[in-house]
PDB file of C-alpha atoms in Angstrom:
ATOM      1  CA  UNK A1390       0.000   0.000   0.000  1.00 50.00           C
ATOM      2  CA  UNK A1391       1.516   3.309  -1.138  1.00 55.00           C
ATOM      3  CA  UNK A1392       2.220   5.932   1.497  1.00 58.00           C
ATOM      4  CA  UNK A1393       0.680   9.343   0.962  1.00 63.00           C
ATOM      5  CA  UNK A1394       3.026  12.017  -0.351  1.00 65.00           C
ATOM      6  CA  UNK A1395       4.028  14.630   2.167  1.00 64.00           C
ATOM      7  CA  UNK A1396       2.570  18.007   1.544  1.00 57.00           C
ATOM      8  CA  UNK A1397       5.067  20.539   0.157  1.00 62.00           C
ATOM      9  CA  UNK A1398       6.451  23.045   2.648  1.00 59.00           C
ATOM     10  CA  UNK A1399       4.530  26.216   2.706  1.00 61.00           C
ATOM     11  CA  UNK A1400       6.529  29.179   1.584  1.00 63.00           C
ATOM     12  CA  UNK A1401       5.987  32.242   3.620  1.00 56.00           C
ATOM     13  CA  UNK A1402       7.134  35.647   2.304  1.00 54.00           C
ATOM     14  CA  UNK A1403       8.874  37.698   4.924  1.00 59.00           C
ATOM     15  CA  UNK A1404       9.766  41.278   4.045  1.00 59.00           C
ATOM     16  CA  UNK A1405      13.399  42.394   4.650  1.00 58.00           C
ATOM     17  CA  UNK A1406      14.045  43.599   8.133  1.00 62.00           C
ATOM     18  CA  UNK A1407      14.480  47.342   8.202  1.00 67.00           C
ATOM     19  CA  UNK A1408      17.682  48.682   9.728  1.00 59.00           C
ATOM     20  CA  UNK A1409      16.966  50.843  12.676  1.00 69.00           C
ATOM     21  CA  UNK A1410      18.134  54.426  12.826  1.00 64.00           C
ATOM     22  CA  UNK A1411      20.237  53.572  15.855  1.00 66.00           C
ATOM     23  CA  UNK A1412      22.213  51.017  13.855  1.00 67.00           C
ATOM     24  CA  UNK A1413      22.678  53.473  11.015  1.00 64.00           C
ATOM     25  CA  UNK A1414      23.908  56.170  13.353  1.00 68.00           C
ATOM     26  CA  UNK A1415      26.308  53.727  15.034  1.00 63.00           C
ATOM     27  CA  UNK A1416      27.725  52.630  11.656  1.00 67.00           C
ATOM     28  CA  UNK A1417      28.127  56.258  10.641  1.00 63.00           C
ATOM     29  CA  UNK A1418      29.968  57.022  13.861  1.00 67.00           C
ATOM     30  CA  UNK A1419      32.300  54.056  13.334  1.00 70.00           C
ATOM     31  CA  UNK A1420      32.981  55.242   9.787  1.00 66.00           C
ATOM     32  CA  UNK A1421      33.690  58.781  10.951  1.00 59.00           C
ATOM     33  CA  UNK A1422      36.013  57.526  13.693  1.00 62.00           C
ATOM     34  CA  UNK A1423      37.900  55.394  11.148  1.00 63.00           C
ATOM     35  CA  UNK A1424      38.184  58.322   8.746  1.00 59.00           C
ATOM     36  CA  UNK A1425      39.318  60.556  11.581  1.00 58.00           C
ATOM     37  CA  UNK A1426      41.926  58.034  12.710  1.00 56.00           C
ATOM     38  CA  UNK A1427      43.307  57.721   9.187  1.00 57.00           C
ATOM     39  CA  UNK A1428      43.276  61.484   8.812  1.00 55.00           C
ATOM     40  CA  UNK A1429      45.070  61.948  12.123  1.00 50.00           C
ATOM     41  CA  UNK A1430      47.664  59.376  11.083  1.00 50.00           C
ATOM     42  CA  UNK A1431      48.225  61.042   7.718  1.00 51.00           C
ATOM     43  CA  UNK A1432      48.210  64.608   9.017  1.00 53.00           C
ATOM     44  CA  UNK A1433      49.857  64.230  12.435  1.00 52.00           C
ATOM     45  CA  UNK A1434      51.468  60.893  13.241  1.00 61.00           C
ATOM     46  CA  UNK A1435      52.989  60.177   9.823  1.00 61.00           C
ATOM     47  CA  UNK A1436      54.670  63.604   9.480  1.00 75.00           C
ATOM     48  CA  UNK A1437      55.939  63.310  13.053  1.00 78.00           C
ATOM     49  CA  UNK A1438      57.433  59.887  12.359  1.00 80.00           C
ATOM     50  CA  UNK A1439      59.018  61.097   9.115  1.00 79.00           C
ATOM     51  CA  UNK A1440      60.420  64.161  10.887  1.00 80.00           C
ATOM     52  CA  UNK A1441      61.841  62.000  13.677  1.00 87.00           C
ATOM     53  CA  UNK A1442      63.543  59.656  11.204  1.00 87.00           C
ATOM     54  CA  UNK A1443      64.795  62.645   9.202  1.00 86.00           C
ATOM     55  CA  UNK A1444      66.382  64.154  12.317  1.00 91.00           C
ATOM     56  CA  UNK A1445      68.110  60.909  13.294  1.00 93.00           C
ATOM     57  CA  UNK A1446      69.288  60.405   9.713  1.00 93.00           C
ATOM     58  CA  UNK A1447      70.633  63.964   9.557  1.00 92.00           C
ATOM     59  CA  UNK A1448      72.582  63.473  12.798  1.00 95.00           C
ATOM     60  CA  UNK A1449      74.180  60.279  11.480  1.00 96.00           C
ATOM     61  CA  UNK A1450      75.015  61.957   8.181  1.00 95.00           C
ATOM     62  CA  UNK A1451      76.722  64.862   9.963  1.00 95.00           C
ATOM     63  CA  UNK A1452      78.878  62.423  11.923  1.00 96.00           C
ATOM     64  CA  UNK A1453      79.630  60.489   8.742  1.00 96.00           C
ATOM     65  CA  UNK A1454      80.677  63.637   6.873  1.00 96.00           C
ATOM     66  CA  UNK A1455      82.896  64.808   9.726  1.00 96.00           C
ATOM     67  CA  UNK A1456      84.501  61.392  10.045  1.00 96.00           C
ATOM     68  CA  UNK A1457      85.048  61.061   6.298  1.00 96.00           C
ATOM     69  CA  UNK A1458      86.760  64.451   6.112  1.00 96.00           C
ATOM     70  CA  UNK A1459      89.073  63.553   9.000  1.00 96.00           C
ATOM     71  CA  UNK A1460      89.867  60.160   7.486  1.00 97.00           C
ATOM     72  CA  UNK A1461      90.611  61.741   4.106  1.00 96.00           C
ATOM     73  CA  UNK A1462      93.062  64.164   5.718  1.00 96.00           C
ATOM     74  CA  UNK A1463      94.756  61.377   7.696  1.00 96.00           C
ATOM     75  CA  UNK A1464      95.082  59.048   4.702  1.00 96.00           C
ATOM     76  CA  UNK A1465      96.503  61.792   2.489  1.00 95.00           C
ATOM     77  CA  UNK A1466      99.060  62.753   5.156  1.00 94.00           C
ATOM     78  CA  UNK A1467      99.998  59.144   5.789  1.00 94.00           C
ATOM     79  CA  UNK A1468     100.759  58.374   2.154  1.00 94.00           C
ATOM     80  CA  UNK A1469     102.531  61.700   1.709  1.00 92.00           C
ATOM     81  CA  UNK A1470     104.925  60.488   4.405  1.00 88.00           C
ATOM     82  CA  UNK A1471     105.434  57.182   2.591  1.00 86.00           C
ATOM     83  CA  UNK A1472     105.828  58.693  -0.868  1.00 78.00           C
ATOM     84  CA  UNK A1473     109.399  60.098  -1.056  1.00 80.00           C
ATOM     85  CA  UNK A1474     111.357  56.886  -0.398  1.00 82.00           C
ATOM     86  CA  UNK A1475     108.718  54.322   0.545  1.00 84.00           C
ATOM     87  CA  UNK A1476     107.951  52.723   3.890  1.00 88.00           C
ATOM     88  CA  UNK A1477     111.268  50.846   3.888  1.00 88.00           C
ATOM     89  CA  UNK A1478     113.198  54.108   3.962  1.00 85.00           C
ATOM     90  CA  UNK A1479     111.621  55.466   7.149  1.00 89.00           C
ATOM     91  CA  UNK A1480     113.410  55.648  10.488  1.00 89.00           C
ATOM     92  CA  UNK A1481     112.267  53.291  13.282  1.00 90.00           C
ATOM     93  CA  UNK A1482     110.586  56.144  15.176  1.00 92.00           C
ATOM     94  CA  UNK A1483     108.779  57.313  12.049  1.00 92.00           C
ATOM     95  CA  UNK A1484     107.723  53.751  11.297  1.00 93.00           C
ATOM     96  CA  UNK A1485     106.140  53.339  14.732  1.00 93.00           C
ATOM     97  CA  UNK A1486     104.313  56.672  14.513  1.00 94.00           C
ATOM     98  CA  UNK A1487     102.992  56.027  11.000  1.00 94.00           C
ATOM     99  CA  UNK A1488     101.949  52.477  11.831  1.00 95.00           C
ATOM    100  CA  UNK A1489      99.931  53.741  14.809  1.00 96.00           C
ATOM    101  CA  UNK A1490      98.371  56.400  12.553  1.00 95.00           C
ATOM    102  CA  UNK A1491      97.477  53.821   9.895  1.00 96.00           C
ATOM    103  CA  UNK A1492      95.741  51.556  12.422  1.00 96.00           C
ATOM    104  CA  UNK A1493      93.946  54.506  13.994  1.00 96.00           C
ATOM    105  CA  UNK A1494      92.802  55.760  10.593  1.00 96.00           C
ATOM    106  CA  UNK A1495      91.461  52.341   9.645  1.00 96.00           C
ATOM    107  CA  UNK A1496      89.389  52.236  12.846  1.00 96.00           C
ATOM    108  CA  UNK A1497      88.134  55.789  12.271  1.00 96.00           C
ATOM    109  CA  UNK A1498      87.065  54.889   8.746  1.00 97.00           C
ATOM    110  CA  UNK A1499      85.155  51.887  10.080  1.00 96.00           C
ATOM    111  CA  UNK A1500      83.388  54.112  12.624  1.00 97.00           C
ATOM    112  CA  UNK A1501      82.453  56.704   9.995  1.00 97.00           C
ATOM    113  CA  UNK A1502      81.187  53.951   7.702  1.00 97.00           C
ATOM    114  CA  UNK A1503      78.902  52.701  10.491  1.00 96.00           C
ATOM    115  CA  UNK A1504      77.354  56.199  10.641  1.00 96.00           C
ATOM    116  CA  UNK A1505      76.772  56.110   6.876  1.00 97.00           C
ATOM    117  CA  UNK A1506      75.066  52.742   7.181  1.00 96.00           C
ATOM    118  CA  UNK A1507      72.913  54.001  10.060  1.00 96.00           C
ATOM    119  CA  UNK A1508      71.842  57.001   7.958  1.00 95.00           C
ATOM    120  CA  UNK A1509      70.961  54.688   5.079  1.00 95.00           C
ATOM    121  CA  UNK A1510      68.890  52.532   7.444  1.00 94.00           C
ATOM    122  CA  UNK A1511      66.901  55.567   8.637  1.00 93.00           C
ATOM    123  CA  UNK A1512      66.307  56.616   5.033  1.00 92.00           C
ATOM    124  CA  UNK A1513      64.997  53.145   4.214  1.00 90.00           C
ATOM    125  CA  UNK A1514      62.628  53.282   7.215  1.00 88.00           C
ATOM    126  CA  UNK A1515      61.305  56.708   6.224  1.00 84.00           C
ATOM    127  CA  UNK A1516      60.836  55.639   2.616  1.00 84.00           C
ATOM    128  CA  UNK A1517      59.012  52.469   3.700  1.00 75.00           C
ATOM    129  CA  UNK A1518      56.348  54.131   5.865  1.00 72.00           C
ATOM    130  CA  UNK A1519      52.825  53.362   4.552  1.00 70.00           C
ATOM    131  CA  UNK A1520      50.274  55.781   3.054  1.00 58.00           C
ATOM    132  CA  UNK A1521      52.912  58.081   1.535  1.00 67.00           C
ATOM    133  CA  UNK A1522      52.155  59.500  -1.895  1.00 65.00           C
ATOM    134  CA  UNK A1523      55.831  60.287  -2.495  1.00 67.00           C
ATOM    135  CA  UNK A1524      59.179  59.696  -0.803  1.00 76.00           C
ATOM    136  CA  UNK A1525      60.247  62.252   1.836  1.00 82.00           C
ATOM    137  CA  UNK A1526      62.120  65.134   0.241  1.00 84.00           C
ATOM    138  CA  UNK A1527      65.354  64.611   2.191  1.00 86.00           C
ATOM    139  CA  UNK A1528      65.919  61.077   0.914  1.00 89.00           C
ATOM    140  CA  UNK A1529      67.046  61.741  -2.673  1.00 90.00           C
ATOM    141  CA  UNK A1530      69.897  64.203  -1.909  1.00 92.00           C
ATOM    142  CA  UNK A1531      70.971  62.451   1.282  1.00 93.00           C
ATOM    143  CA  UNK A1532      71.001  59.025  -0.358  1.00 93.00           C
ATOM    144  CA  UNK A1533      73.328  60.329  -3.075  1.00 95.00           C
ATOM    145  CA  UNK A1534      75.581  61.938  -0.441  1.00 95.00           C
ATOM    146  CA  UNK A1535      75.663  58.717   1.571  1.00 96.00           C
ATOM    147  CA  UNK A1536      76.721  56.744  -1.492  1.00 96.00           C
ATOM    148  CA  UNK A1537      79.633  59.142  -2.096  1.00 96.00           C
ATOM    149  CA  UNK A1538      80.687  58.949   1.556  1.00 97.00           C
ATOM    150  CA  UNK A1539      80.453  55.164   1.533  1.00 97.00           C
ATOM    151  CA  UNK A1540      82.733  54.947  -1.504  1.00 97.00           C
ATOM    152  CA  UNK A1541      85.217  57.399   0.037  1.00 97.00           C
ATOM    153  CA  UNK A1542      85.354  55.421   3.276  1.00 97.00           C
ATOM    154  CA  UNK A1543      85.653  51.965   1.733  1.00 97.00           C
ATOM    155  CA  UNK A1544      88.511  53.285  -0.411  1.00 97.00           C
ATOM    156  CA  UNK A1545      90.119  54.907   2.644  1.00 97.00           C
ATOM    157  CA  UNK A1546      89.919  51.601   4.499  1.00 96.00           C
ATOM    158  CA  UNK A1547      91.712  49.963   1.576  1.00 96.00           C
ATOM    159  CA  UNK A1548      94.471  52.597   1.655  1.00 96.00           C
ATOM    160  CA  UNK A1549      94.926  52.603   5.427  1.00 96.00           C
ATOM    161  CA  UNK A1550      94.996  48.798   5.470  1.00 95.00           C
ATOM    162  CA  UNK A1551      97.628  48.822   2.716  1.00 95.00           C
ATOM    163  CA  UNK A1552      99.700  51.291   4.738  1.00 95.00           C
ATOM    164  CA  UNK A1553      99.364  49.062   7.809  1.00 95.00           C
ATOM    165  CA  UNK A1554     100.628  46.051   5.849  1.00 94.00           C
ATOM    166  CA  UNK A1555     103.533  48.009   4.351  1.00 94.00           C
ATOM    167  CA  UNK A1556     104.598  49.564   7.635  1.00 95.00           C
ATOM    168  CA  UNK A1557     104.361  46.255   9.497  1.00 94.00           C
ATOM    169  CA  UNK A1558     106.607  44.696   6.871  1.00 94.00           C
ATOM    170  CA  UNK A1559     108.928  47.700   7.041  1.00 93.00           C
ATOM    171  CA  UNK A1560     109.281  47.286  10.820  1.00 93.00           C
ATOM    172  CA  UNK A1561     110.321  43.667  10.336  1.00 93.00           C
ATOM    173  CA  UNK A1562     112.796  44.665   7.640  1.00 94.00           C
ATOM    174  CA  UNK A1563     114.218  47.440   9.824  1.00 93.00           C
ATOM    175  CA  UNK A1564     114.827  44.937  12.617  1.00 94.00           C
ATOM    176  CA  UNK A1565     116.356  42.489  10.147  1.00 95.00           C
ATOM    177  CA  UNK A1566     118.656  45.215   8.824  1.00 95.00           C
ATOM    178  CA  UNK A1567     119.906  45.840  12.356  1.00 95.00           C
ATOM    179  CA  UNK A1568     120.393  42.104  12.852  1.00 96.00           C
ATOM    180  CA  UNK A1569     122.244  41.985   9.538  1.00 96.00           C
ATOM    181  CA  UNK A1570     124.662  44.649  10.781  1.00 96.00           C
ATOM    182  CA  UNK A1571     125.232  42.581  13.937  1.00 96.00           C
ATOM    183  CA  UNK A1572     125.813  39.483  11.803  1.00 96.00           C
ATOM    184  CA  UNK A1573     128.368  41.313   9.658  1.00 95.00           C
ATOM    185  CA  UNK A1574     130.183  42.423  12.800  1.00 96.00           C
ATOM    186  CA  UNK A1575     130.334  38.791  13.947  1.00 96.00           C
ATOM    187  CA  UNK A1576     131.670  37.723  10.545  1.00 96.00           C
ATOM    188  CA  UNK A1577     134.370  40.393  10.698  1.00 94.00           C
ATOM    189  CA  UNK A1578     135.322  39.191  14.198  1.00 96.00           C
ATOM    190  CA  UNK A1579     135.329  35.553  12.938  1.00 95.00           C
ATOM    191  CA  UNK A1580     132.704  34.718  15.529  1.00 96.00           C
ATOM    192  CA  UNK A1581     131.254  31.970  13.319  1.00 96.00           C
ATOM    193  CA  UNK A1582     128.843  30.566  15.886  1.00 95.00           C
ATOM    194  CA  UNK A1583     127.166  33.869  16.640  1.00 96.00           C
ATOM    195  CA  UNK A1584     127.150  34.829  12.956  1.00 96.00           C
ATOM    196  CA  UNK A1585     125.472  31.551  11.961  1.00 96.00           C
ATOM    197  CA  UNK A1586     122.896  31.880  14.737  1.00 96.00           C
ATOM    198  CA  UNK A1587     122.028  35.465  13.768  1.00 97.00           C
ATOM    199  CA  UNK A1588     121.842  34.552  10.072  1.00 96.00           C
ATOM    200  CA  UNK A1589     119.472  31.693  10.882  1.00 96.00           C
ATOM    201  CA  UNK A1590     117.176  34.030  12.829  1.00 96.00           C
ATOM    202  CA  UNK A1591     117.142  36.534   9.961  1.00 96.00           C
ATOM    203  CA  UNK A1592     116.412  33.799   7.427  1.00 96.00           C
ATOM    204  CA  UNK A1593     113.459  32.485   9.421  1.00 95.00           C
ATOM    205  CA  UNK A1594     111.898  35.924   9.751  1.00 95.00           C
ATOM    206  CA  UNK A1595     112.483  36.853   6.105  1.00 94.00           C
ATOM    207  CA  UNK A1596     110.812  33.674   4.896  1.00 93.00           C
ATOM    208  CA  UNK A1597     107.763  34.567   6.977  1.00 92.00           C
ATOM    209  CA  UNK A1598     107.705  38.016   5.328  1.00 90.00           C
ATOM    210  CA  UNK A1599     107.818  36.806   1.727  1.00 87.00           C
ATOM    211  CA  UNK A1600     104.063  36.230   1.617  1.00 87.00           C
ATOM    212  CA  UNK A1601     103.121  39.654   3.094  1.00 87.00           C
ATOM    213  CA  UNK A1602     105.539  41.399   0.735  1.00 85.00           C
ATOM    214  CA  UNK A1603     103.729  39.843  -2.226  1.00 86.00           C
ATOM    215  CA  UNK A1604     100.229  40.607  -0.918  1.00 90.00           C
ATOM    216  CA  UNK A1605      98.453  42.776  -3.541  1.00 91.00           C
ATOM    217  CA  UNK A1606      96.435  44.473  -0.776  1.00 92.00           C
ATOM    218  CA  UNK A1607      99.658  46.036   0.515  1.00 91.00           C
ATOM    219  CA  UNK A1608     100.083  48.041  -2.726  1.00 93.00           C
ATOM    220  CA  UNK A1609     103.819  47.445  -2.305  1.00 92.00           C
ATOM    221  CA  UNK A1610     106.222  48.220  -5.123  1.00 92.00           C
ATOM    222  CA  UNK A1611     107.611  44.922  -6.506  1.00 92.00           C
ATOM    223  CA  UNK A1612     111.080  46.480  -6.226  1.00 92.00           C
ATOM    224  CA  UNK A1613     110.793  46.150  -2.443  1.00 92.00           C
ATOM    225  CA  UNK A1614     109.861  42.493  -2.808  1.00 92.00           C
ATOM    226  CA  UNK A1615     113.154  42.037  -4.643  1.00 94.00           C
ATOM    227  CA  UNK A1616     114.921  43.715  -1.725  1.00 95.00           C
ATOM    228  CA  UNK A1617     113.339  41.230   0.708  1.00 94.00           C
ATOM    229  CA  UNK A1618     114.513  38.365  -1.507  1.00 95.00           C
ATOM    230  CA  UNK A1619     117.992  39.898  -1.757  1.00 96.00           C
ATOM    231  CA  UNK A1620     118.307  40.157   2.028  1.00 96.00           C
ATOM    232  CA  UNK A1621     117.216  36.537   2.303  1.00 96.00           C
ATOM    233  CA  UNK A1622     119.978  35.618  -0.136  1.00 96.00           C
ATOM    234  CA  UNK A1623     122.532  37.424   2.056  1.00 97.00           C
ATOM    235  CA  UNK A1624     121.404  35.713   5.263  1.00 97.00           C
ATOM    236  CA  UNK A1625     121.443  32.245   3.684  1.00 96.00           C
ATOM    237  CA  UNK A1626     124.898  32.783   2.181  1.00 96.00           C
ATOM    238  CA  UNK A1627     126.222  34.207   5.465  1.00 96.00           C
ATOM    239  CA  UNK A1628     124.970  31.195   7.401  1.00 96.00           C
ATOM    240  CA  UNK A1629     126.594  28.784   4.947  1.00 96.00           C
ATOM    241  CA  UNK A1630     129.834  30.785   5.040  1.00 96.00           C
ATOM    242  CA  UNK A1631     129.874  30.765   8.858  1.00 96.00           C
ATOM    243  CA  UNK A1632     129.269  27.022   9.045  1.00 95.00           C
ATOM    244  CA  UNK A1633     131.938  26.267   6.429  1.00 95.00           C
ATOM    245  CA  UNK A1634     134.448  28.523   8.172  1.00 94.00           C
ATOM    246  CA  UNK A1635     133.670  27.012  11.572  1.00 94.00           C
ATOM    247  CA  UNK A1636     134.297  23.548  10.107  1.00 93.00           C
ATOM    248  CA  UNK A1637     137.621  24.710   8.563  1.00 92.00           C
ATOM    249  CA  UNK A1638     136.334  23.915   5.067  1.00 94.00           C
ATOM    250  CA  UNK A1639     138.454  26.546   3.359  1.00 91.00           C
ATOM    251  CA  UNK A1640     137.551  25.747  -0.256  1.00 93.00           C
ATOM    252  CA  UNK A1641     133.808  25.691   0.395  1.00 94.00           C
ATOM    253  CA  UNK A1642     134.065  28.830   2.522  1.00 93.00           C
ATOM    254  CA  UNK A1643     135.857  30.575  -0.343  1.00 95.00           C
ATOM    255  CA  UNK A1644     133.112  29.635  -2.820  1.00 95.00           C
ATOM    256  CA  UNK A1645     130.326  30.690  -0.470  1.00 94.00           C
ATOM    257  CA  UNK A1646     132.243  33.893   0.293  1.00 95.00           C
ATOM    258  CA  UNK A1647     131.996  34.888  -3.368  1.00 96.00           C
ATOM    259  CA  UNK A1648     128.260  34.123  -3.306  1.00 96.00           C
ATOM    260  CA  UNK A1649     127.913  36.246  -0.167  1.00 96.00           C
ATOM    261  CA  UNK A1650     129.723  39.190  -1.770  1.00 96.00           C
ATOM    262  CA  UNK A1651     127.462  38.991  -4.829  1.00 96.00           C
ATOM    263  CA  UNK A1652     124.355  38.801  -2.605  1.00 96.00           C
ATOM    264  CA  UNK A1653     125.476  41.908  -0.715  1.00 97.00           C
ATOM    265  CA  UNK A1654     125.896  43.823  -3.969  1.00 97.00           C
ATOM    266  CA  UNK A1655     122.419  42.752  -5.038  1.00 97.00           C
ATOM    267  CA  UNK A1656     121.015  43.812  -1.665  1.00 96.00           C
ATOM    268  CA  UNK A1657     122.480  47.310  -1.970  1.00 96.00           C
ATOM    269  CA  UNK A1658     121.312  47.659  -5.578  1.00 96.00           C
ATOM    270  CA  UNK A1659     117.757  46.512  -4.823  1.00 95.00           C
ATOM    271  CA  UNK A1660     117.476  48.905  -1.874  1.00 94.00           C
ATOM    272  CA  UNK A1661     118.622  51.830  -4.011  1.00 94.00           C
ATOM    273  CA  UNK A1662     116.184  50.828  -6.766  1.00 94.00           C
ATOM    274  CA  UNK A1663     113.310  50.615  -4.278  1.00 92.00           C
ATOM    275  CA  UNK A1664     114.008  54.078  -2.911  1.00 91.00           C
ATOM    276  CA  UNK A1665     114.488  55.721  -6.301  1.00 91.00           C
ATOM    277  CA  UNK A1666     111.308  54.157  -7.705  1.00 91.00           C
ATOM    278  CA  UNK A1667     109.086  54.876  -4.690  1.00 90.00           C
ATOM    279  CA  UNK A1668     107.732  58.209  -5.924  1.00 89.00           C
ATOM    280  CA  UNK A1669     106.937  56.882  -9.407  1.00 91.00           C
ATOM    281  CA  UNK A1670     105.182  53.822  -7.989  1.00 92.00           C
ATOM    282  CA  UNK A1671     103.171  56.019  -5.652  1.00 91.00           C
ATOM    283  CA  UNK A1672     102.108  58.344  -8.465  1.00 91.00           C
ATOM    284  CA  UNK A1673     101.080  55.422 -10.647  1.00 93.00           C
ATOM    285  CA  UNK A1674      99.370  53.167  -8.105  1.00 93.00           C
ATOM    286  CA  UNK A1675      98.398  55.051  -4.954  1.00 94.00           C
ATOM    287  CA  UNK A1676      97.738  58.626  -6.078  1.00 94.00           C
ATOM    288  CA  UNK A1677      94.729  57.753  -8.301  1.00 96.00           C
ATOM    289  CA  UNK A1678      93.124  56.042  -5.300  1.00 96.00           C
ATOM    290  CA  UNK A1679      93.843  59.070  -3.102  1.00 96.00           C
ATOM    291  CA  UNK A1680      92.246  61.286  -5.760  1.00 96.00           C
ATOM    292  CA  UNK A1681      89.137  59.091  -5.681  1.00 96.00           C
ATOM    293  CA  UNK A1682      88.896  59.456  -1.903  1.00 96.00           C
ATOM    294  CA  UNK A1683      89.221  63.252  -2.110  1.00 96.00           C
ATOM    295  CA  UNK A1684      86.676  63.502  -4.933  1.00 96.00           C
ATOM    296  CA  UNK A1685      84.083  61.297  -3.221  1.00 97.00           C
ATOM    297  CA  UNK A1686      84.601  63.092   0.101  1.00 96.00           C
ATOM    298  CA  UNK A1687      83.929  66.451  -1.548  1.00 95.00           C
ATOM    299  CA  UNK A1688      80.844  65.120  -3.338  1.00 95.00           C
ATOM    300  CA  UNK A1689      79.491  63.569  -0.144  1.00 94.00           C
ATOM    301  CA  UNK A1690      80.020  66.744   1.868  1.00 89.00           C
ATOM    302  CA  UNK A1691      78.292  69.040  -0.631  1.00 80.00           C
TER     303      UNK A1691
END
């Protein structure tokens, strides 16, 4: 027996519920508050935040400009001191003073560069604030100035680091030259044991300096590398001569003696060549870099 079909659900038309005036007024108030908040942000808070970032950026840029100018002056003076005869021709006192200046200048350049980077960070924050129709007006000129200062400082760091490497090597070579004079005195006095010991010490130190002397970051004239090699040749020959003489090996001592004399001549010639070529090497290799530092410093300070 078939079941009766259920009656279809009765559809009842209900008119849309009317929004009360209270709800409309509340929605309008919320809208006005939102518009007011956005307006206050755009007209008050945003300009205040931009102004705050601009002030902090300006302070960092002032410190960066001052530091860059001081570093430029120090680097120029440092290399002017090294130019006439090269680092190897300086007195021990001058070497110590210039080495301290080079290290101090490198640290100062690092500090000034940190101020440049801080200024760039503030510019990026100001440029990244939301709801801005255009970038703040200070960013374009200050960003260009910061780029010039950054280039000047990175180049100054390169130059001061090169001076540090050269002067450190020069200090070693100055000490080795004094030891060489002591060794020659021992040879003249036929003190073979002391001469051999001193020559061995010189040889060990010179071998450790061959790598720094060939470091391209030192901007060292290759003529001075030849001088390092020539001094090494003298110390090796002197040690062999002392050992042969101490062992009463007259024939071998005579042969090594001729080698020692030739090595001494080469040492004197290479030192003279290094001093005479120092100014030309400086003008060719270092001066263009100094000019770049001065040019970028001027552009960044404008």
